[in-house]
mmCIF file of C-alpha atoms in Angstrom:
data_model
loop_
_atom_site.group_PDB
_atom_site.id
_atom_site.type_symbol
_atom_site.label_atom_id
_atom_site.label_comp_id
_atom_site.label_asym_id
_atom_site.label_seq_id
_atom_site.Cartn_x
_atom_site.Cartn_y
_atom_site.Cartn_z
ATOM 1 C CA MET L 36 -12.343 7.467 13.870
ATOM 2 C CA ARG L 37 -11.825 10.184 11.040
ATOM 3 C CA ILE L 38 -9.254 8.873 8.670
ATOM 4 C CA ALA L 39 -7.650 10.351 5.516
ATOM 5 C CA VAL L 40 -6.983 7.769 2.713
ATOM 6 C CA PHE L 41 -4.655 8.669 0.055
ATOM 7 C CA GLY L 42 -4.986 6.923 -3.240
ATOM 8 C CA ALA L 43 -8.728 6.433 -2.421
ATOM 9 C CA ASN L 44 -9.696 6.013 -5.999
ATOM 10 C CA GLY L 45 -6.952 3.501 -6.705
ATOM 11 C CA PRO L 46 -7.643 -0.364 -6.672
ATOM 12 C CA THR L 47 -6.393 -0.901 -3.175
ATOM 13 C CA GLY L 48 -7.752 2.404 -1.894
ATOM 14 C CA ARG L 49 -11.389 1.639 -2.880
ATOM 15 C CA HIS L 50 -11.215 -1.592 -0.898
ATOM 16 C CA LEU L 51 -9.934 0.444 2.061
ATOM 17 C CA THR L 52 -12.385 3.200 1.697
ATOM 18 C CA GLU L 53 -15.370 0.892 1.505
ATOM 19 C CA GLN L 54 -14.197 -1.340 4.347
ATOM 20 C CA ALA L 55 -13.668 1.732 6.648
ATOM 21 C CA LEU L 56 -16.917 3.086 5.991
ATOM 22 C CA ALA L 57 -18.533 -0.360 6.693
ATOM 23 C CA ALA L 58 -16.568 -0.536 10.076
ATOM 24 C CA GLY L 59 -18.206 2.911 10.989
ATOM 25 C CA HIS L 60 -15.139 5.210 10.474
ATOM 26 C CA GLU L 61 -15.441 8.603 8.743
ATOM 27 C CA VAL L 62 -13.341 8.585 5.653
ATOM 28 C CA VAL L 63 -11.585 11.677 4.024
ATOM 29 C CA ALA L 64 -10.749 10.363 0.419
ATOM 30 C CA VAL L 65 -7.918 12.022 -0.969
ATOM 31 C CA THR L 66 -7.673 11.980 -4.802
ATOM 32 C CA ARG L 67 -6.248 14.158 -7.649
ATOM 33 C CA ARG L 68 -9.293 13.574 -9.874
ATOM 34 C CA PRO L 69 -12.349 15.320 -8.782
ATOM 35 C CA GLY L 70 -15.441 13.379 -9.750
ATOM 36 C CA SER L 71 -13.808 9.988 -9.383
ATOM 37 C CA LEU L 72 -15.520 9.560 -6.047
ATOM 38 C CA THR L 73 -18.938 10.625 -4.929
ATOM 39 C CA PRO L 74 -19.333 12.026 -1.314
ATOM 40 C CA ARG L 75 -21.931 10.078 0.681
ATOM 41 C CA PRO L 76 -22.767 9.750 4.381
ATOM 42 C CA GLY L 77 -19.446 9.150 6.189
ATOM 43 C CA LEU L 78 -17.230 10.087 3.058
ATOM 44 C CA THR L 79 -15.714 13.357 2.368
ATOM 45 C CA VAL L 80 -13.771 13.834 -0.968
ATOM 46 C CA ALA L 81 -10.702 16.081 -0.737
ATOM 47 C CA VAL L 82 -8.887 16.963 -4.061
ATOM 48 C CA ALA L 83 -5.302 17.165 -3.484
ATOM 49 C CA ASP L 84 -1.848 16.016 -5.159
ATOM 50 C CA ALA L 85 -0.157 13.845 -2.499
ATOM 51 C CA THR L 86 3.203 15.398 -3.290
ATOM 52 C CA ASP L 87 1.978 19.091 -2.774
ATOM 53 C CA PRO L 88 2.666 19.810 0.739
ATOM 54 C CA ALA L 89 0.117 22.629 1.012
ATOM 55 C CA ALA L 90 -2.806 20.554 -0.523
ATOM 56 C CA VAL L 91 -1.997 17.635 1.748
ATOM 57 C CA ASP L 92 -1.977 19.916 4.801
ATOM 58 C CA VAL L 93 -5.358 21.091 3.911
ATOM 59 C CA ALA L 94 -6.632 17.652 3.061
ATOM 60 C CA ILE L 95 -5.679 15.887 6.413
ATOM 61 C CA GLY L 96 -6.925 18.716 8.785
ATOM 62 C CA GLY L 97 -9.130 17.324 11.495
ATOM 63 C CA THR L 98 -8.387 13.564 10.821
ATOM 64 C CA ASP L 99 -7.055 11.200 13.468
ATOM 65 C CA ALA L 100 -4.958 8.929 11.326
ATOM 66 C CA VAL L 101 -3.671 8.805 7.682
ATOM 67 C CA LEU L 102 -3.624 5.589 5.462
ATOM 68 C CA SER L 103 -1.697 5.831 2.168
ATOM 69 C CA ALA L 104 -2.624 3.298 -0.495
ATOM 70 C CA LEU L 105 -0.847 5.340 -3.205
ATOM 71 C CA GLY L 106 0.467 3.260 -6.185
ATOM 72 C CA ALA L 107 2.490 3.876 -9.454
ATOM 73 C CA ARG L 108 3.003 1.785 -12.636
ATOM 74 C CA PHE L 109 6.459 0.361 -13.657
ATOM 75 C CA SER L 110 8.516 2.698 -15.462
ATOM 76 C CA LYS L 111 12.103 3.097 -16.809
ATOM 77 C CA GLU L 112 12.110 6.540 -15.635
ATOM 78 C CA THR L 113 12.856 7.381 -12.078
ATOM 79 C CA ILE L 114 9.562 7.376 -9.843
ATOM 80 C CA THR L 115 9.350 9.740 -7.075
ATOM 81 C CA LEU L 116 5.725 9.469 -6.056
ATOM 82 C CA TYR L 117 6.338 7.275 -2.861
ATOM 83 C CA SER L 118 9.050 9.325 -1.544
ATOM 84 C CA ALA L 119 7.585 12.742 -2.372
ATOM 85 C CA SER L 120 4.151 11.856 -1.014
ATOM 86 C CA ALA L 121 5.868 10.415 2.206
ATOM 87 C CA THR L 122 7.607 13.820 2.735
ATOM 88 C CA ALA L 123 4.580 15.910 2.174
ATOM 89 C CA ILE L 124 2.253 13.692 4.270
ATOM 90 C CA THR L 125 4.662 13.111 7.212
ATOM 91 C CA GLY L 126 5.308 17.073 7.265
ATOM 92 C CA ALA L 127 1.686 17.708 7.299
ATOM 93 C CA MET L 128 0.855 15.348 10.076
ATOM 94 C CA SER L 129 3.599 16.690 12.171
ATOM 95 C CA ARG L 130 2.164 20.179 11.900
ATOM 96 C CA HIS L 131 -1.315 18.975 12.597
ATOM 97 C CA GLY L 132 -0.198 16.751 15.578
ATOM 98 C CA ILE L 133 -1.506 13.621 13.831
ATOM 99 C CA LYS L 134 0.518 10.657 14.904
ATOM 100 C CA ARG L 135 -0.850 7.418 13.286
ATOM 101 C CA LEU L 136 0.450 6.491 9.664
ATOM 102 C CA LEU L 137 0.079 3.264 7.922
ATOM 103 C CA ALA L 138 1.609 3.410 4.312
ATOM 104 C CA VAL L 139 1.641 0.528 1.617
ATOM 105 C CA SER L 140 4.971 -0.535 0.561
ATOM 106 C CA SER L 141 6.088 -4.000 -0.722
ATOM 107 C CA SER L 142 7.531 -7.218 0.472
ATOM 108 C CA ILE L 143 10.310 -6.402 -2.041
ATOM 109 C CA ALA L 144 11.630 -3.610 0.458
ATOM 110 C CA ASP L 145 12.717 -6.423 2.637
ATOM 111 C CA PRO L 146 15.932 -7.585 1.164
ATOM 112 C CA ASP L 147 15.702 -11.021 2.801
ATOM 113 C CA TRP L 148 12.275 -11.762 1.526
ATOM 114 C CA ARG L 149 12.114 -15.052 -0.535
ATOM 115 C CA PRO L 150 8.805 -16.992 -0.328
ATOM 116 C CA THR L 151 9.302 -20.616 0.806
ATOM 117 C CA GLY L 152 8.925 -23.201 -2.002
ATOM 118 C CA ALA L 153 8.167 -20.676 -4.706
ATOM 119 C CA HIS L 154 11.133 -21.789 -7.044
ATOM 120 C CA PHE L 155 9.613 -20.347 -10.288
ATOM 121 C CA PHE L 156 8.782 -16.936 -8.541
ATOM 122 C CA ASN L 157 12.095 -16.648 -6.806
ATOM 123 C CA HIS L 158 14.246 -17.573 -9.813
ATOM 124 C CA VAL L 159 12.186 -16.326 -12.793
ATOM 125 C CA LEU L 160 9.352 -13.894 -12.197
ATOM 126 C CA ASP L 161 10.954 -11.933 -9.087
ATOM 127 C CA PRO L 162 14.291 -11.161 -10.947
ATOM 128 C CA LEU L 163 12.420 -10.257 -14.194
ATOM 129 C CA VAL L 164 9.230 -8.539 -13.049
ATOM 130 C CA ASN L 165 10.240 -6.976 -9.473
ATOM 131 C CA ARG L 166 14.071 -6.557 -9.638
ATOM 132 C CA ARG L 167 14.103 -5.374 -13.366
ATOM 133 C CA LEU L 168 10.804 -4.034 -14.712
ATOM 134 C CA GLY L 169 9.869 -2.672 -11.114
ATOM 135 C CA ARG L 170 13.396 -1.503 -10.269
ATOM 136 C CA THR L 171 12.583 2.167 -10.373
ATOM 137 C CA LEU L 172 9.297 1.816 -8.451
ATOM 138 C CA HIS L 173 10.826 -0.334 -5.719
ATOM 139 C CA GLU L 174 13.867 2.080 -5.298
ATOM 140 C CA ASP L 175 11.423 4.759 -4.458
ATOM 141 C CA MET L 176 9.416 2.697 -2.254
ATOM 142 C CA ARG L 177 12.685 2.138 -0.172
ATOM 143 C CA ARG L 178 13.255 5.968 -0.155
ATOM 144 C CA MET L 179 9.580 6.274 1.149
ATOM 145 C CA GLU L 180 10.218 3.753 3.883
ATOM 146 C CA THR L 181 13.381 5.689 4.837
ATOM 147 C CA VAL L 182 11.523 8.976 4.970
ATOM 148 C CA ILE L 183 8.853 7.480 7.144
ATOM 149 C CA ARG L 184 11.279 5.670 9.550
ATOM 150 C CA ARG L 185 13.094 8.977 10.176
ATOM 151 C CA THR L 186 9.839 10.587 11.645
ATOM 152 C CA ASP L 187 8.634 10.502 15.213
ATOM 153 C CA LEU L 188 5.346 9.359 14.065
ATOM 154 C CA ASP L 189 3.466 6.119 15.091
ATOM 155 C CA TRP L 190 4.052 4.521 11.657
ATOM 156 C CA THR L 191 3.582 1.167 10.055
ATOM 157 C CA LEU L 192 4.923 0.163 6.693
ATOM 158 C CA VAL L 193 2.466 -2.399 5.169
ATOM 159 C CA ARG L 194 4.144 -4.786 2.925
ATOM 160 C CA PRO L 195 1.990 -7.046 0.627
ATOM 161 C CA SER L 196 3.264 -9.517 -1.979
ATOM 162 C CA GLY L 197 2.032 -9.653 -5.546
ATOM 163 C CA LEU L 198 -1.341 -7.782 -5.438
ATOM 164 C CA PHE L 199 -4.566 -9.296 -7.111
ATOM 165 C CA GLU L 200 -8.329 -8.694 -7.062
ATOM 166 C CA HIS L 201 -10.615 -10.934 -4.847
ATOM 167 C CA PRO L 202 -14.051 -9.885 -3.718
ATOM 168 C CA HIS L 203 -13.889 -10.796 -0.104
ATOM 169 C CA VAL L 204 -11.560 -10.702 2.877
ATOM 170 C CA THR L 205 -10.055 -14.011 3.625
ATOM 171 C CA ASP L 206 -8.051 -15.545 6.525
ATOM 172 C CA TYR L 207 -4.899 -13.501 5.571
ATOM 173 C CA HIS L 208 -1.650 -13.771 7.511
ATOM 174 C CA ALA L 209 0.227 -10.690 8.819
ATOM 175 C CA ARG L 210 3.812 -11.007 10.178
ATOM 176 C CA GLU L 211 6.476 -8.371 11.277
ATOM 177 C CA THR L 212 8.930 -7.225 8.496
ATOM 178 C CA SER L 213 7.465 -9.544 5.722
ATOM 179 C CA ALA L 214 5.317 -12.603 5.326
ATOM 180 C CA ASP L 215 6.044 -15.835 3.752
ATOM 181 C CA GLY L 216 4.062 -15.812 0.729
ATOM 182 C CA VAL L 217 3.905 -14.710 -2.889
ATOM 183 C CA PHE L 218 0.272 -13.199 -3.399
ATOM 184 C CA THR L 219 -1.820 -10.669 -1.498
ATOM 185 C CA ALA L 220 -5.507 -10.014 -2.195
ATOM 186 C CA ARG L 221 -6.238 -6.330 -2.215
ATOM 187 C CA ALA L 222 -9.430 -6.920 0.122
ATOM 188 C CA ASP L 223 -6.939 -8.563 2.696
ATOM 189 C CA LEU L 224 -4.436 -5.819 2.450
ATOM 190 C CA ALA L 225 -7.363 -3.184 3.104
ATOM 191 C CA ALA L 226 -8.632 -5.493 6.150
ATOM 192 C CA SER L 227 -4.981 -5.841 7.636
ATOM 193 C CA MET L 228 -4.535 -1.992 7.488
ATOM 194 C CA LEU L 229 -7.806 -1.174 9.361
ATOM 195 C CA ARG L 230 -6.968 -4.127 11.732
ATOM 196 C CA GLU L 231 -3.678 -2.538 12.613
ATOM 197 C CA LEU L 232 -5.310 0.660 13.050
ATOM 198 C CA GLU L 233 -7.332 -0.520 15.623
ATOM 199 C CA GLU L 234 -4.688 -3.068 17.303
ATOM 200 C CA GLY L 235 -1.450 -1.215 17.037
ATOM 201 C CA ARG L 236 0.449 -4.474 16.910
ATOM 202 C CA TYR L 237 3.129 -3.235 14.383
ATOM 203 C CA VAL L 238 3.903 0.211 15.401
ATOM 204 C CA ARG L 239 7.020 1.677 14.157
ATOM 205 C CA THR L 240 8.004 -1.510 12.305
ATOM 206 C CA ALA L 241 6.881 -3.215 9.041
ATOM 207 C CA MET L 242 4.021 -5.637 8.598
ATOM 208 C CA GLY L 243 3.868 -8.184 5.837
ATOM 209 C CA VAL L 244 0.625 -9.349 4.573
ATOM 210 C CA ILE L 245 -0.152 -12.375 2.494
ATOM 211 C CA THR L 246 -3.208 -14.454 1.217
ATOM 212 C CA THR L 247 -3.059 -18.151 1.236
ATOM 213 C CA ALA L 248 -6.742 -19.087 1.067
ATOM 214 C CA VAL L 249 -7.088 -18.221 -2.601
ATOM 215 C CA LYS L 250 -4.415 -17.748 -5.429
ATOM 216 C CA PRO L 251 -4.707 -16.019 -8.603
ATOM 217 C CA ASN L 252 -3.955 -17.497 -12.037
ATOM 218 C CA ILE L 253 -0.320 -16.167 -12.720
ATOM 219 C CA VAL L 254 -0.824 -15.580 -16.390
ATOM 220 C CA LYS L 255 -4.058 -13.510 -15.757
ATOM 221 C CA LEU L 256 -2.412 -11.763 -12.971
ATOM 222 C CA ILE L 257 0.563 -10.686 -15.127
ATOM 223 C CA TRP L 258 -1.858 -9.597 -17.746
ATOM 224 C CA GLN L 259 -4.187 -7.515 -15.401
ATOM 225 C CA GLU L 260 -1.374 -6.084 -13.172
ATOM 226 C CA GLY L 261 1.451 -5.492 -15.790
ATOM 227 C CA VAL L 262 0.349 -5.544 -19.204
ATOM 228 C CA ARG L 263 -3.251 -4.250 -19.613
ATOM 229 C CA LYS L 264 -2.566 -1.291 -17.256
ATOM 230 C CA LYS L 265 0.360 0.190 -19.393
#
């Protein structure tokens, strides 16, 4: 299958690209930064701003499916990357007749998501980090979900929990709407998307993905994912 990967040079997108190539897919890696990825057998690099409808239209031509692993940093300012890219991507897909879309969102998009037994997370980290520091980001994720849900595409909204780095795919868990857990390894997130691309179990609904086999150090995770990236 020939797939377009948006955010291909990001932390999740790199896992997604490598796993897709290893599985035998052809990948069109869409990035704003030329030179950040090197073309090789099976991999084509397309330079495009994901919020530019004309550039997106060119980038996805000839592909069979689109996978979005776009991400933004926390900000006090209004964030529009998710919703603007969803508008550009879904419009281009409709024009090209491409039906299959998987887009990374977040467990936070489910208003009922509360991991079982995670008292510190539910009462301290979630209100502070997700609901306050990440408020504008998650608001735009919800707008993105609305844009995608209104299309007639075969979409899947992929909802990980707190993302962290782990080198290998584990025995992750996927559930409809959201999954009961605090963390998701990026390798597992990528693997779940490629598996869903093949199996189509969560078409036109949301798929929660969590990692339970390994857990990150919470202090190190906050430093790497929140502080160091600023």
